[in-house]
CSV table of C-alpha atoms in Angstrom, one decimal:
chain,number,residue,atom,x,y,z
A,1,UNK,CA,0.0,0.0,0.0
A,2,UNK,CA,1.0,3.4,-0.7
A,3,UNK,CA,2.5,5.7,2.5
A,4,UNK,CA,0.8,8.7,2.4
A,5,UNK,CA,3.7,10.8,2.7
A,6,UNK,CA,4.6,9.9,-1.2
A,7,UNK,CA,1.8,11.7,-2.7
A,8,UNK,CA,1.8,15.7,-3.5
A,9,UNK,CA,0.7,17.9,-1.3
A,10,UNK,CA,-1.9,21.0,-1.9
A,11,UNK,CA,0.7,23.0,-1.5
A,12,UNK,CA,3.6,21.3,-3.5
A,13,UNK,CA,0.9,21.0,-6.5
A,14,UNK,CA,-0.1,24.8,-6.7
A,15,UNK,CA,4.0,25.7,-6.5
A,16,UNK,CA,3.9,23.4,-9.6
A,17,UNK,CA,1.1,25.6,-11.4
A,18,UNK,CA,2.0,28.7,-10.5
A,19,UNK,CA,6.1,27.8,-11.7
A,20,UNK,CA,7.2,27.2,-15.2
A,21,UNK,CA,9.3,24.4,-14.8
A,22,UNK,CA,8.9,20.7,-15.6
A,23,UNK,CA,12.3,19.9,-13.7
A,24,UNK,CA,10.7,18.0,-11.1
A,25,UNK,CA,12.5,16.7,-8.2
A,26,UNK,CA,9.7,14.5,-7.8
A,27,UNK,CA,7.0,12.8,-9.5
A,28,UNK,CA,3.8,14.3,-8.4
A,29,UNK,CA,1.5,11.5,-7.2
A,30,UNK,CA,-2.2,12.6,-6.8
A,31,UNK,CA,-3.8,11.6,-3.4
A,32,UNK,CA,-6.5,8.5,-3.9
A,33,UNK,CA,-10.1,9.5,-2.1
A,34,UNK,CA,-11.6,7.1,0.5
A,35,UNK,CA,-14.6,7.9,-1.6
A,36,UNK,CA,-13.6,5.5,-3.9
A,37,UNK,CA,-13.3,2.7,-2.2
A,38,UNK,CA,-16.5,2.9,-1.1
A,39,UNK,CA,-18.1,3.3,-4.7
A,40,UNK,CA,-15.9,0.7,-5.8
A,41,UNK,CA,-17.6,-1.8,-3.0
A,42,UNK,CA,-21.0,-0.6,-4.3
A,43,UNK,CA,-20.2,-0.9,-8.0
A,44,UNK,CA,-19.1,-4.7,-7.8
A,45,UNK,CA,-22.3,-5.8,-5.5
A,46,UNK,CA,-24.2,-4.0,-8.1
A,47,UNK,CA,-22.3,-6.4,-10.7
A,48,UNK,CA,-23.1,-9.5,-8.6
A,49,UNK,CA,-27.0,-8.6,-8.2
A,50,UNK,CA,-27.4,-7.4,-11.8
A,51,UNK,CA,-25.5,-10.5,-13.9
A,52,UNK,CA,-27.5,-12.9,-10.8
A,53,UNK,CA,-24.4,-14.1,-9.1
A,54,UNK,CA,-22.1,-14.6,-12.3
A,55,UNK,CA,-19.4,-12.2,-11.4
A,56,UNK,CA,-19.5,-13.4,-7.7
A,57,UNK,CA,-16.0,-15.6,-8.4
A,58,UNK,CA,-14.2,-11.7,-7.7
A,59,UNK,CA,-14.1,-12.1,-4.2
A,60,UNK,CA,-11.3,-9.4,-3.1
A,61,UNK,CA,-13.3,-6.9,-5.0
A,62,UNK,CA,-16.8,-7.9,-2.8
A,63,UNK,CA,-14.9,-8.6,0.6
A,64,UNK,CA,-11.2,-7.0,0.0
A,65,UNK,CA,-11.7,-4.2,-2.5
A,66,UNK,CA,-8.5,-2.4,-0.9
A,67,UNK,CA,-6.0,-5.1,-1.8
A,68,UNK,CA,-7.2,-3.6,-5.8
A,69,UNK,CA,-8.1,0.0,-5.2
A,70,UNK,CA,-4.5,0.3,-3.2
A,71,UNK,CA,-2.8,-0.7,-6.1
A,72,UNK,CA,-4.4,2.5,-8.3
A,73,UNK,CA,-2.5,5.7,-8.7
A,74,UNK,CA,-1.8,9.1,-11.1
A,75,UNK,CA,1.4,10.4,-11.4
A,76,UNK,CA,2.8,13.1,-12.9
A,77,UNK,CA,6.5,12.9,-14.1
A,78,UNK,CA,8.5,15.6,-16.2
A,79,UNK,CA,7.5,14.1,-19.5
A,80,UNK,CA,4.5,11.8,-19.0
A,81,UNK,CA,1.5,11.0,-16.9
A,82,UNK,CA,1.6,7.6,-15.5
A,83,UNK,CA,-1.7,5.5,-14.6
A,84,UNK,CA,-1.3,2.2,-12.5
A,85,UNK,CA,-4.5,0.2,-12.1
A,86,UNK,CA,-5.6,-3.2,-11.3
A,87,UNK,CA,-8.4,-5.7,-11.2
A,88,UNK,CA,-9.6,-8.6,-9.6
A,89,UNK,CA,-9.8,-11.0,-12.8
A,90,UNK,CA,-10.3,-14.2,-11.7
A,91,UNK,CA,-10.9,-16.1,-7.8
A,92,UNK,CA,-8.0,-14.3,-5.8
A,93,UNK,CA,-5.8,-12.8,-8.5
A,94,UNK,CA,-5.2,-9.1,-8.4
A,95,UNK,CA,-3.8,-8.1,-12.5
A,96,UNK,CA,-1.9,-4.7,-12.1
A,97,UNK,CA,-1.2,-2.7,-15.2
A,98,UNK,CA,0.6,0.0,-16.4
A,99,UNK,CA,0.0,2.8,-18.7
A,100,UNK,CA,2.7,5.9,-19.6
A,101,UNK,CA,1.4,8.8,-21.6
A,102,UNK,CA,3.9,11.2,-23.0
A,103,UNK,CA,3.2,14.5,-22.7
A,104,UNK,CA,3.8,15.6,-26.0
A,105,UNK,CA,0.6,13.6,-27.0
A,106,UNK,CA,-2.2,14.8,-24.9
A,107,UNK,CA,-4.7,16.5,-26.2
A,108,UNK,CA,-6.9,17.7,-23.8
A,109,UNK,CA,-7.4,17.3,-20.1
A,110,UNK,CA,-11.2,17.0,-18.9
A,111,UNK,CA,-13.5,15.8,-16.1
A,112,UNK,CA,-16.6,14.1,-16.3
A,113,UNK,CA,-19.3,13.8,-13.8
A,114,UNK,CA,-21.9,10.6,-14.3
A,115,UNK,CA,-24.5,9.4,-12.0
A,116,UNK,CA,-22.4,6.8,-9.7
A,117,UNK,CA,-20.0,9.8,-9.4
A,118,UNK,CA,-22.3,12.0,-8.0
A,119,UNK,CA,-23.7,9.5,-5.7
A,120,UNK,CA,-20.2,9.6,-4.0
A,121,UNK,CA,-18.8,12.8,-5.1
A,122,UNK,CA,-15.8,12.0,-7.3
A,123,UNK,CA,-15.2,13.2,-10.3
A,124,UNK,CA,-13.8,11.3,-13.6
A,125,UNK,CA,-10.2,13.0,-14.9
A,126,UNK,CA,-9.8,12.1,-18.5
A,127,UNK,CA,-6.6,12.0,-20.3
A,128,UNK,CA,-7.2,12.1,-24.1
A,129,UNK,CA,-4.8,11.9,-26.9
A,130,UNK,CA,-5.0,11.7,-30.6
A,131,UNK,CA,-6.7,8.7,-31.8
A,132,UNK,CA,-7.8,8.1,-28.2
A,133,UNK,CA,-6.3,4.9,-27.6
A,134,UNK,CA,-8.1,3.2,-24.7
A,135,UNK,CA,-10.7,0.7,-25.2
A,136,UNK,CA,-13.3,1.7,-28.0
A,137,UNK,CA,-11.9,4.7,-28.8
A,138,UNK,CA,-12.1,5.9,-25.2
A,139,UNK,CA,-9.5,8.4,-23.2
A,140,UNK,CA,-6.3,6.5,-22.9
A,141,UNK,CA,-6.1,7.7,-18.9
A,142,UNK,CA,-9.3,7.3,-16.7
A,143,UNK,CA,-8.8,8.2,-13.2
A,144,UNK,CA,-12.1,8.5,-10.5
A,145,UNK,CA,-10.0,8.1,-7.2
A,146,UNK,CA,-8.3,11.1,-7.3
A,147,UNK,CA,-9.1,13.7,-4.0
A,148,UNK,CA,-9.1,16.8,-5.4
A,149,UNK,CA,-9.5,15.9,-9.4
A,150,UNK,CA,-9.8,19.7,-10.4
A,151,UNK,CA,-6.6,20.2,-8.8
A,152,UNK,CA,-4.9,17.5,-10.7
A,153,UNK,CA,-6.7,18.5,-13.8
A,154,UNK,CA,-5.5,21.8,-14.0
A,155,UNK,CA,-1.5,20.4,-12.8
A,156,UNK,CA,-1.9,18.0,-15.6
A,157,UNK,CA,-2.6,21.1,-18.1
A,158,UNK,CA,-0.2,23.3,-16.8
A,159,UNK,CA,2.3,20.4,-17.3
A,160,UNK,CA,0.9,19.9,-21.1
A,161,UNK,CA,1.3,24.0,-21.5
A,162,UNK,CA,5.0,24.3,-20.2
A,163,UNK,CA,5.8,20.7,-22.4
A,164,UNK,CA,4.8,22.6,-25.4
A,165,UNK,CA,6.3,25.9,-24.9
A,166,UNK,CA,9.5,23.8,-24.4
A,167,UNK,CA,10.1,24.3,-20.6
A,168,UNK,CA,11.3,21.1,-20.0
A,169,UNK,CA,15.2,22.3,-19.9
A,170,UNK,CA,18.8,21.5,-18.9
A,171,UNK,CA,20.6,22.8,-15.8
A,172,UNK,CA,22.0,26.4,-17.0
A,173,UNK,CA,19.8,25.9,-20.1
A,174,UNK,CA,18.6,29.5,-22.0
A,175,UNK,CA,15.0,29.6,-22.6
A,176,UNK,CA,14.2,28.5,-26.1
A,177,UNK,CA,17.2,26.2,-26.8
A,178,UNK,CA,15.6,22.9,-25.6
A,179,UNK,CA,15.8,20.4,-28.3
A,180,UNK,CA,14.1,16.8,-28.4
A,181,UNK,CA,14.9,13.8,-29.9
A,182,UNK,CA,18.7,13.3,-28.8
A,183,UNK,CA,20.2,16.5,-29.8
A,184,UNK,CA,22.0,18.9,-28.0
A,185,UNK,CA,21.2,21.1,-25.6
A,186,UNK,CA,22.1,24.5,-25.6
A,187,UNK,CA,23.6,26.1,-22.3
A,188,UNK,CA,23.6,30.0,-21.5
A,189,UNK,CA,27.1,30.3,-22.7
A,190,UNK,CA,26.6,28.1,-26.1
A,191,UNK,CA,23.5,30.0,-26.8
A,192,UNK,CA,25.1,33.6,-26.5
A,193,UNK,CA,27.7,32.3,-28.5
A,194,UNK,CA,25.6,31.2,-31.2
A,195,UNK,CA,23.5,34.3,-31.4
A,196,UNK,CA,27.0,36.4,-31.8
A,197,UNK,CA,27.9,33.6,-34.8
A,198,UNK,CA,24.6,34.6,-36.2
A,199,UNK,CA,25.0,38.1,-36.2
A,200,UNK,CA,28.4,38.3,-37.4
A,201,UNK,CA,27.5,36.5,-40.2
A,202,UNK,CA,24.7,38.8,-41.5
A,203,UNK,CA,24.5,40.7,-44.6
A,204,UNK,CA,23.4,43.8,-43.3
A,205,UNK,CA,26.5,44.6,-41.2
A,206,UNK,CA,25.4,48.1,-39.6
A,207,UNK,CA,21.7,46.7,-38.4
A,208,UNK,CA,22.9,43.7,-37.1
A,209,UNK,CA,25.6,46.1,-35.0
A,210,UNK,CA,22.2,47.9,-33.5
A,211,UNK,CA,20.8,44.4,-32.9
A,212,UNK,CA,23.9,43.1,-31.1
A,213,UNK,CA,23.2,46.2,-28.8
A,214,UNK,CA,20.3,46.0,-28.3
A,215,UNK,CA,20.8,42.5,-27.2
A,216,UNK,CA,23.3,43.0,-25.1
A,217,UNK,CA,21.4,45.6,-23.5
A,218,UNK,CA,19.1,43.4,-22.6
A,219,UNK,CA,21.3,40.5,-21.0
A,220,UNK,CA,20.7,38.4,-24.0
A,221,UNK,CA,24.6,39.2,-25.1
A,222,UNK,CA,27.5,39.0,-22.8
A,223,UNK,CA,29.7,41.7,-22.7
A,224,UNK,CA,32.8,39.5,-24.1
A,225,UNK,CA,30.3,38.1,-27.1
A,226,UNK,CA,29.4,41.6,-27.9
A,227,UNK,CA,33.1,42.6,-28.5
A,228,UNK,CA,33.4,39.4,-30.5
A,229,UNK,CA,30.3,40.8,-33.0
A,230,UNK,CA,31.7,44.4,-33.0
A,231,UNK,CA,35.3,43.3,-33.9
A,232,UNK,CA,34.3,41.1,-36.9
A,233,UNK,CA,31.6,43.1,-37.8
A,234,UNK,CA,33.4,46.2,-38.1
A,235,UNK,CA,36.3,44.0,-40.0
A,236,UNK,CA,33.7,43.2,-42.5
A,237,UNK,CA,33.3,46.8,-43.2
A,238,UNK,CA,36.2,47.3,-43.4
A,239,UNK,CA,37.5,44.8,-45.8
């Protein structure tokens, strides 16, 4: 069973939205509800009265249902949201599963509210993606034991927001370097460097010496990098 120290505080959770960093030292795992368990218990009696006993070989999920609902959990990690779940397939087996979502490929975020969820006041957080994945076309994340779901909704967006503007950097990184797929990353240095390669090679040599300024003036160009420009730039005019 999970200790209840893993899982994210209120308080660790709104730092995360209200930063704009993925860099977590952490994984953020959403408390579960005691809610849930008690819906849970409802929903497989309800199974057993309404197929007339022919689901009643799922006896941890009747008598036990903590050995399956202790198993569930969300987490968020700096490039994906993780879903474990499990089930009580057969007599007294417990399957466990595993699902990863990257976060480049969710599309949306949303919660649902349906009758049984209303009878016990959780909410249904929806991961979707493109092609929605999941069994008949459905969400490829379903979570209903989350404790505060519009919480972890809006982490979960914030998350997809910062993964698309490219947040998700290196120690020391400059903002707007990051690079996926293997490449290199660009530190501070390496990217002032590069910006002074750029301007000295431009065509234009006197407006790209007012843009070097201007840079510089704004902490975007070190002071040795903007010597650099200014010496080859003015070489270029001169030769």
């Amino acid at each position: 069973m999970r200790k209840v120290d893993e899982y994210v505080t209120y308080g660790e959770t709104q730092a995360f939205i209200a930063g704009d960093s993925l860099d977590l030292p952490r994984p953020l795992a959403f408390a579960k509800t005691p809610s849930y368990d008690t819906a849970f218990t409802w929903s497989s009696w309800c199974m057993v009265v309404s197929t007339c006993g022919m689901s009643g070989f799922c006896p941890i999920s009747l008598f036990c249902p903590s050995k399956v609902t202790s198993q569930m959990a969300l987490r968020l990690k700096d490039d994906s949201i993780v879903l474990e779940g499990a089930v009580n397939d057969c007599c007294f087996h417990v399957a466990k599963s595993k699902k990863t979502v990257p976060l480049g490929k969710v599309q949306d975020v949303q919660l649902q509210e349906g009758c049984l969820e209303t009878i016990f006041g959780l909410k249904r957080l929806m991961v979707e993606t493109a092609g929605m994945n999941g069994p008949n076309g459905e969400p490829e994340i379903v979570a209903t034991f989350v404790a505060n779901p519009d919480l972890a909704a809006e982490a979960l967006r914030h998350a997809v927001k910062l993964w698309r503007k490219g947040a998700r950097s290196a120690p020391g990184q400059a903002p707007g370097m990051s690079r996926e797929g293997g490449m290199k990353v660009l530190t501070s240095a390496e990217a002032t460097s590069s910006r002074a390669a750029v301007l000295a090679a431009a065509d234009d040599v006197t407006l790209k010496l007012a843009e070097a300024f201007q840079l510089a003036s704004q902490n975007l160009l070190s002071p040795q990098d903007l010597d650099a420009v200014k010496d080859m730039l003015l070489a270029q005019l001169r030769g």
